[in-house]
Tab-separated table of C-alpha atoms in Angstrom:
chain	number	residue	atom	x	y	z
A	1015	MET	CA	0.031	0.064	0.036
A	1016	LEU	CA	1.351	3.462	-0.967
A	1017	THR	CA	1.460	6.247	1.757
A	1018	PRO	CA	2.615	9.780	1.140
A	1019	ASP	CA	5.932	8.942	2.469
A	1020	THR	CA	6.463	6.173	-0.114
A	1021	HIS	CA	9.504	6.521	-2.410
A	1022	ILE	CA	9.076	5.213	-5.915
A	1023	GLU	CA	12.124	5.015	-7.829
A	1024	SER	CA	11.792	5.964	-11.496
A	1025	PRO	CA	13.281	3.441	-14.115
A	1026	GLU	CA	16.855	4.561	-14.993
A	1027	ARG	CA	16.958	6.506	-18.497
A	1028	VAL	CA	17.944	4.441	-21.196
A	1029	GLN	CA	21.380	5.476	-22.677
A	1030	ILE	CA	21.494	5.891	-26.525
A	1031	THR	CA	24.478	6.018	-28.823
A	1032	VAL	CA	24.390	6.794	-32.477
A	1033	VAL	CA	27.468	5.598	-34.464
A	1034	ILE	CA	28.400	7.235	-37.938
A	1035	PRO	CA	31.194	5.788	-39.854
A	1036	VAL	CA	32.564	8.612	-42.497
A	1037	LYS	CA	34.937	8.794	-45.306
A	1038	ASN	CA	35.158	11.985	-47.268
A	1039	ASP	CA	31.638	12.822	-46.718
A	1040	ALA	CA	31.840	16.257	-44.948
A	1041	VAL	CA	28.764	18.070	-46.499
A	1042	GLU	CA	26.743	14.931	-46.203
A	1043	LEU	CA	27.882	14.472	-42.677
A	1044	ALA	CA	26.839	18.000	-41.729
A	1045	ARG	CA	23.279	17.440	-43.091
A	1046	CYS	CA	23.005	14.134	-41.027
A	1047	LEU	CA	24.189	15.730	-37.981
A	1048	SER	CA	21.812	18.636	-38.176
A	1049	ALA	CA	18.915	16.108	-38.505
A	1050	LEU	CA	20.131	14.383	-35.367
A	1051	ARG	CA	19.791	17.605	-33.635
A	1052	LEU	CA	16.216	17.968	-34.509
A	1053	GLN	CA	15.157	14.626	-32.943
A	1054	THR	CA	12.085	14.392	-30.718
A	1055	ARG	CA	14.322	12.311	-28.323
A	1056	LEU	CA	18.135	13.262	-28.502
A	1057	ALA	CA	20.673	10.826	-28.472
A	1058	ASP	CA	22.825	10.844	-25.291
A	1059	GLU	CA	26.032	10.205	-27.451
A	1060	ILE	CA	27.003	10.744	-31.067
A	1061	ILE	CA	30.182	8.957	-32.359
A	1062	VAL	CA	31.531	9.782	-35.642
A	1063	VAL	CA	34.207	7.310	-36.655
A	1064	ASN	CA	36.613	9.199	-39.083
A	1065	ASN	CA	37.887	6.386	-41.434
A	1066	ALA	CA	41.111	8.272	-42.628
A	1067	SER	CA	39.044	11.104	-44.538
A	1068	SER	CA	41.019	13.606	-46.526
A	1069	ASP	CA	38.341	16.087	-46.616
A	1070	ALA	CA	36.940	18.209	-43.662
A	1071	SER	CA	34.669	15.373	-42.289
A	1072	ALA	CA	36.443	15.379	-38.788
A	1073	LYS	CA	36.260	19.222	-38.562
A	1074	VAL	CA	32.573	19.050	-39.367
A	1075	ALA	CA	31.955	16.431	-36.615
A	1076	ILE	CA	34.102	18.409	-34.146
A	1077	ALA	CA	32.249	21.752	-34.908
A	1078	ALA	CA	28.942	19.826	-34.290
A	1079	GLY	CA	30.066	18.905	-30.842
A	1080	VAL	CA	29.960	15.210	-31.272
A	1081	THR	CA	32.677	12.492	-30.322
A	1082	VAL	CA	35.164	11.943	-33.122
A	1083	ILE	CA	37.121	8.602	-32.985
A	1084	GLU	CA	39.764	8.172	-35.630
A	1085	CYS	CA	40.158	4.718	-37.360
A	1086	SER	CA	43.179	4.369	-39.809
A	1087	GLU	CA	42.359	0.787	-40.784
A	1088	PRO	CA	40.427	0.883	-44.242
A	1089	GLY	CA	36.961	-0.261	-44.488
A	1090	ILE	CA	33.529	0.208	-43.162
A	1091	PRO	CA	33.712	-3.108	-41.034
A	1092	ALA	CA	36.634	-1.668	-39.132
A	1093	ALA	CA	35.375	1.722	-38.644
A	1094	SER	CA	31.863	0.450	-37.568
A	1095	SER	CA	33.025	-1.895	-35.158
A	1096	ARG	CA	35.388	0.572	-33.561
A	1097	GLY	CA	32.478	2.930	-33.042
A	1098	TYR	CA	30.271	0.133	-31.403
A	1099	ASP	CA	33.144	-0.951	-29.243
A	1100	LEU	CA	33.421	2.466	-27.681
A	1101	SER	CA	29.809	3.125	-27.352
A	1102	ALA	CA	28.588	3.918	-23.883
A	1103	GLY	CA	24.855	3.643	-24.629
A	1104	ASP	CA	22.650	0.816	-23.702
A	1105	LEU	CA	21.311	0.816	-27.310
A	1106	ILE	CA	23.683	1.419	-30.267
A	1107	LEU	CA	21.963	3.084	-33.326
A	1108	ARG	CA	23.768	3.083	-36.666
A	1109	LEU	CA	23.322	5.076	-39.863
A	1110	ASP	CA	25.508	6.343	-42.595
A	1111	ALA	CA	27.017	9.921	-42.961
A	1112	ASP	CA	24.924	10.459	-45.945
A	1113	CYS	CA	21.710	9.461	-44.425
A	1114	VAL	CA	18.857	12.036	-43.224
A	1115	PRO	CA	16.807	10.367	-40.244
A	1116	PRO	CA	13.319	11.465	-39.489
A	1117	THR	CA	12.752	13.442	-36.526
A	1118	SER	CA	11.263	10.500	-34.818
A	1119	TRP	CA	13.884	8.008	-35.560
A	1120	VAL	CA	15.615	7.795	-32.241
A	1121	GLU	CA	12.275	7.890	-30.185
A	1122	HIS	CA	10.865	5.083	-32.456
A	1123	VAL	CA	13.917	3.071	-31.718
A	1124	GLU	CA	13.814	3.576	-28.082
A	1125	ALA	CA	10.134	2.513	-27.862
A	1126	ALA	CA	10.699	-0.564	-30.019
A	1127	PHE	CA	13.317	-2.109	-27.628
A	1128	ALA	CA	11.069	-1.007	-24.576
A	1129	ASP	CA	8.039	-2.864	-26.146
A	1130	HIS	CA	10.219	-6.026	-27.014
A	1131	PRO	CA	12.652	-6.815	-24.451
A	1132	ASP	CA	13.386	-10.137	-26.071
A	1133	VAL	CA	14.679	-8.569	-29.390
A	1134	ALA	CA	18.422	-7.575	-29.625
A	1135	ALA	CA	18.330	-5.751	-32.983
A	1136	PHE	CA	15.715	-3.746	-34.980
A	1137	THR	CA	16.096	-2.710	-38.710
A	1138	GLY	CA	14.106	-0.234	-40.555
A	1139	GLY	CA	13.083	0.864	-44.206
A	1140	ALA	CA	14.766	3.636	-46.295
A	1141	TYR	CA	13.750	5.936	-49.299
A	1142	PHE	CA	15.968	7.834	-51.740
A	1143	ILE	CA	16.315	11.381	-51.009
A	1144	ASP	CA	18.225	12.177	-54.335
A	1145	GLY	CA	18.351	10.888	-57.864
A	1146	PRO	CA	15.242	11.121	-60.541
A	1147	ARG	CA	12.286	12.559	-58.328
A	1148	PRO	CA	9.547	10.182	-60.097
A	1149	LEU	CA	11.610	7.143	-59.614
A	1150	ARG	CA	12.875	7.569	-56.228
A	1151	ALA	CA	9.865	5.683	-54.436
A	1152	VAL	CA	9.754	2.681	-56.650
A	1153	LEU	CA	13.573	2.452	-56.866
A	1154	SER	CA	13.988	2.327	-53.130
A	1155	ARG	CA	11.145	-0.344	-52.796
A	1156	ILE	CA	13.009	-2.497	-55.371
A	1157	TYR	CA	16.385	-1.913	-53.730
A	1158	LEU	CA	15.247	-2.912	-50.180
A	1159	LEU	CA	13.096	-5.931	-51.447
A	1160	ALA	CA	15.960	-7.204	-53.481
A	1161	TYR	CA	18.266	-6.947	-50.513
A	1162	VAL	CA	16.014	-8.838	-48.258
A	1163	LEU	CA	14.990	-11.493	-51.060
A	1164	ALA	CA	18.623	-12.047	-51.624
A	1165	ALA	CA	19.960	-12.067	-47.939
A	1166	ALA	CA	17.123	-13.773	-45.991
A	1167	PRO	CA	17.553	-17.136	-47.531
A	1168	ALA	CA	21.231	-17.149	-46.715
A	1169	LEU	CA	20.405	-16.022	-43.121
A	1170	GLY	CA	17.278	-17.771	-42.334
A	1171	HIS	CA	15.744	-14.371	-41.036
A	1172	ARG	CA	15.623	-10.634	-41.809
A	1173	PRO	CA	18.933	-8.990	-42.559
A	1174	LEU	CA	20.050	-5.868	-40.951
A	1175	PHE	CA	19.989	-2.660	-43.218
A	1176	GLY	CA	23.236	-0.701	-42.512
A	1177	SER	CA	21.695	2.614	-43.001
A	1178	ASN	CA	18.861	2.094	-40.441
A	1179	PHE	CA	19.368	-0.368	-37.608
A	1180	ALA	CA	20.263	-0.585	-33.884
A	1181	MET	CA	21.043	-3.351	-31.342
A	1182	ARG	CA	21.409	-3.709	-27.713
A	1183	ARG	CA	24.821	-3.143	-26.567
A	1184	GLU	CA	25.101	-6.421	-24.626
A	1185	ALA	CA	24.312	-8.064	-27.994
A	1186	TRP	CA	27.185	-6.513	-29.578
A	1187	HIS	CA	29.513	-7.510	-26.994
A	1188	ALA	CA	28.432	-11.155	-27.124
A	1189	ILE	CA	29.520	-11.318	-30.817
A	1190	ARG	CA	32.120	-8.751	-31.339
A	1191	SER	CA	35.053	-11.135	-31.394
A	1192	ALA	CA	33.435	-13.097	-34.215
A	1193	VAL	CA	32.507	-10.412	-36.753
A	1194	HIS	CA	35.000	-9.898	-39.804
A	1195	ARG	CA	35.801	-6.460	-38.743
A	1196	HIS	CA	39.287	-6.561	-40.434
A	1197	ASP	CA	37.964	-7.300	-44.033
A	1198	PRO	CA	37.353	-4.176	-45.960
A	1199	GLU	CA	35.774	-6.093	-48.824
A	1200	LEU	CA	32.657	-7.253	-46.867
A	1201	HIS	CA	29.285	-5.694	-46.061
A	1202	ASP	CA	29.292	-4.987	-42.406
A	1203	ASP	CA	25.601	-4.983	-42.074
A	1204	LEU	CA	25.308	-8.375	-43.778
A	1205	ASP	CA	28.374	-9.885	-41.715
A	1206	LEU	CA	26.675	-8.639	-38.387
A	1207	SER	CA	23.368	-9.929	-39.453
A	1208	PHE	CA	25.167	-13.669	-39.598
A	1209	HIS	CA	26.496	-13.123	-36.158
A	1210	LEU	CA	23.529	-11.425	-34.440
A	1211	GLY	CA	20.765	-13.517	-35.922
A	1212	GLU	CA	22.553	-16.472	-34.938
A	1213	HIS	CA	21.455	-16.396	-31.356
A	1214	HIS	CA	19.369	-12.987	-31.078
A	1215	PRO	CA	15.903	-12.041	-32.666
A	1216	VAL	CA	16.075	-9.314	-35.328
A	1217	GLY	CA	12.985	-7.122	-35.351
A	1218	ARG	CA	11.529	-4.727	-37.712
A	1219	LEU	CA	11.447	-1.201	-36.823
A	1220	GLY	CA	8.285	0.809	-37.624
A	1221	GLY	CA	7.992	4.536	-38.068
A	1222	GLU	CA	9.098	6.708	-40.959
A	1223	PRO	CA	11.900	5.314	-43.191
A	1224	MET	CA	15.448	6.583	-43.091
A	1225	GLY	CA	16.353	9.187	-46.102
A	1226	ILE	CA	19.210	7.518	-47.889
A	1227	SER	CA	21.562	8.627	-51.117
A	1228	MET	CA	21.327	6.740	-54.488
A	1229	ARG	CA	25.116	7.794	-54.923
A	1230	PRO	CA	26.128	3.971	-54.599
A	1231	PHE	CA	23.866	3.186	-57.549
A	1232	ARG	CA	24.962	5.750	-59.950
A	1233	SER	CA	27.923	3.917	-61.654
A	1234	VAL	CA	28.411	0.376	-62.891
A	1235	ILE	CA	31.635	0.122	-60.993
A	1236	SER	CA	30.038	0.996	-57.644
A	1237	PHE	CA	26.964	-1.196	-58.087
A	1238	ARG	CA	29.463	-4.311	-59.140
A	1239	ARG	CA	31.480	-3.717	-56.037
A	1240	ARG	CA	28.429	-3.676	-53.757
A	1241	MET	CA	27.281	-6.902	-55.475
A	1242	TYR	CA	30.844	-8.521	-55.009
A	1243	ARG	CA	30.842	-7.624	-51.364
A	1244	GLY	CA	27.525	-8.895	-50.748
A	1245	PHE	CA	28.232	-12.432	-52.301
A	1246	ARG	CA	31.665	-12.496	-50.684
A	1247	THR	CA	30.188	-11.800	-47.341
A	1248	VAL	CA	27.765	-14.789	-47.649
A	1249	LEU	CA	30.628	-17.075	-48.988
A	1250	VAL	CA	32.960	-16.320	-46.020
A	1251	HIS	CA	30.420	-17.849	-43.711
A	1252	TRP	CA	30.456	-21.180	-45.572
A	1253	PRO	CA	30.357	-24.101	-44.906
A	1254	HIS	CA	29.452	-23.418	-41.081
A	1255	ASP	CA	26.624	-21.040	-42.222
A	1256	PHE	CA	25.796	-22.900	-45.546
A	1257	PRO	CA	21.989	-22.384	-45.530
A	1258	PRO	CA	20.457	-25.924	-44.874
A	1259	SER	CA	22.828	-26.265	-41.804
A	1260	ARG	CA	22.123	-22.848	-40.581
A	1261	TRP	CA	18.593	-23.220	-41.088
A	1262	TYR	CA	18.717	-26.317	-38.959
A	1263	ARG	CA	20.485	-24.642	-36.149
A	1264	LEU	CA	18.129	-21.831	-36.028
A	1265	ALA	CA	14.997	-24.270	-35.973
A	1266	THR	CA	16.429	-26.285	-33.120
A	1267	GLN	CA	18.343	-23.810	-30.870
A	1268	ARG	CA	15.585	-21.190	-30.373
A	1269	PRO	CA	12.511	-21.672	-28.126
């Protein structure tokens, strides 16, 4: 029974860290950080991992008052992993420097984890903010659907999308020694999907989609590189994660 003198402890506030790997994206990073300042729920920590940029990316991050970490080892896997390792938040949110998050992004992520304490990671949708305007919506749907259809059979579950995902810090700590952080020719989000999804449920993040750039698809060379890295990420996990073997493990080890 509560009395006027009863002291009710309020739950501790969840700490949230946003990690942004960057390499030579000063203009885009400034736009991204501006959008993060407009969030309905501000992040407690923003870490920009400067992956040997030769432009003003680091200066932009410093001017914005966020934490800047240097990573000289080439590749997004190394830069992202370093950011996750040094995150202080209970929840680690990830987006790219050329992303523009909706104002409710951080708030929706926090609510999703609060509503689903059994889920270790969430991943959300996206839409193109540049490129031919009439094609943006349809191309973004095709791109994300193709990614899911290509990755899900190899994983046996929903893949994480590197421009819009979040995970619990303890989930990262459980698998950080297993990820291929030293291989720059892998897709870090797909690699992370293999390791997180092995033991932890991956949920879908609702709310508004993330604004992303169409830049990686504007040249044949860039598109081929992304395709190569995708296939290579799958193959480096074989034979341990050969689909029938992985599907069987997931079906038998999860409640």
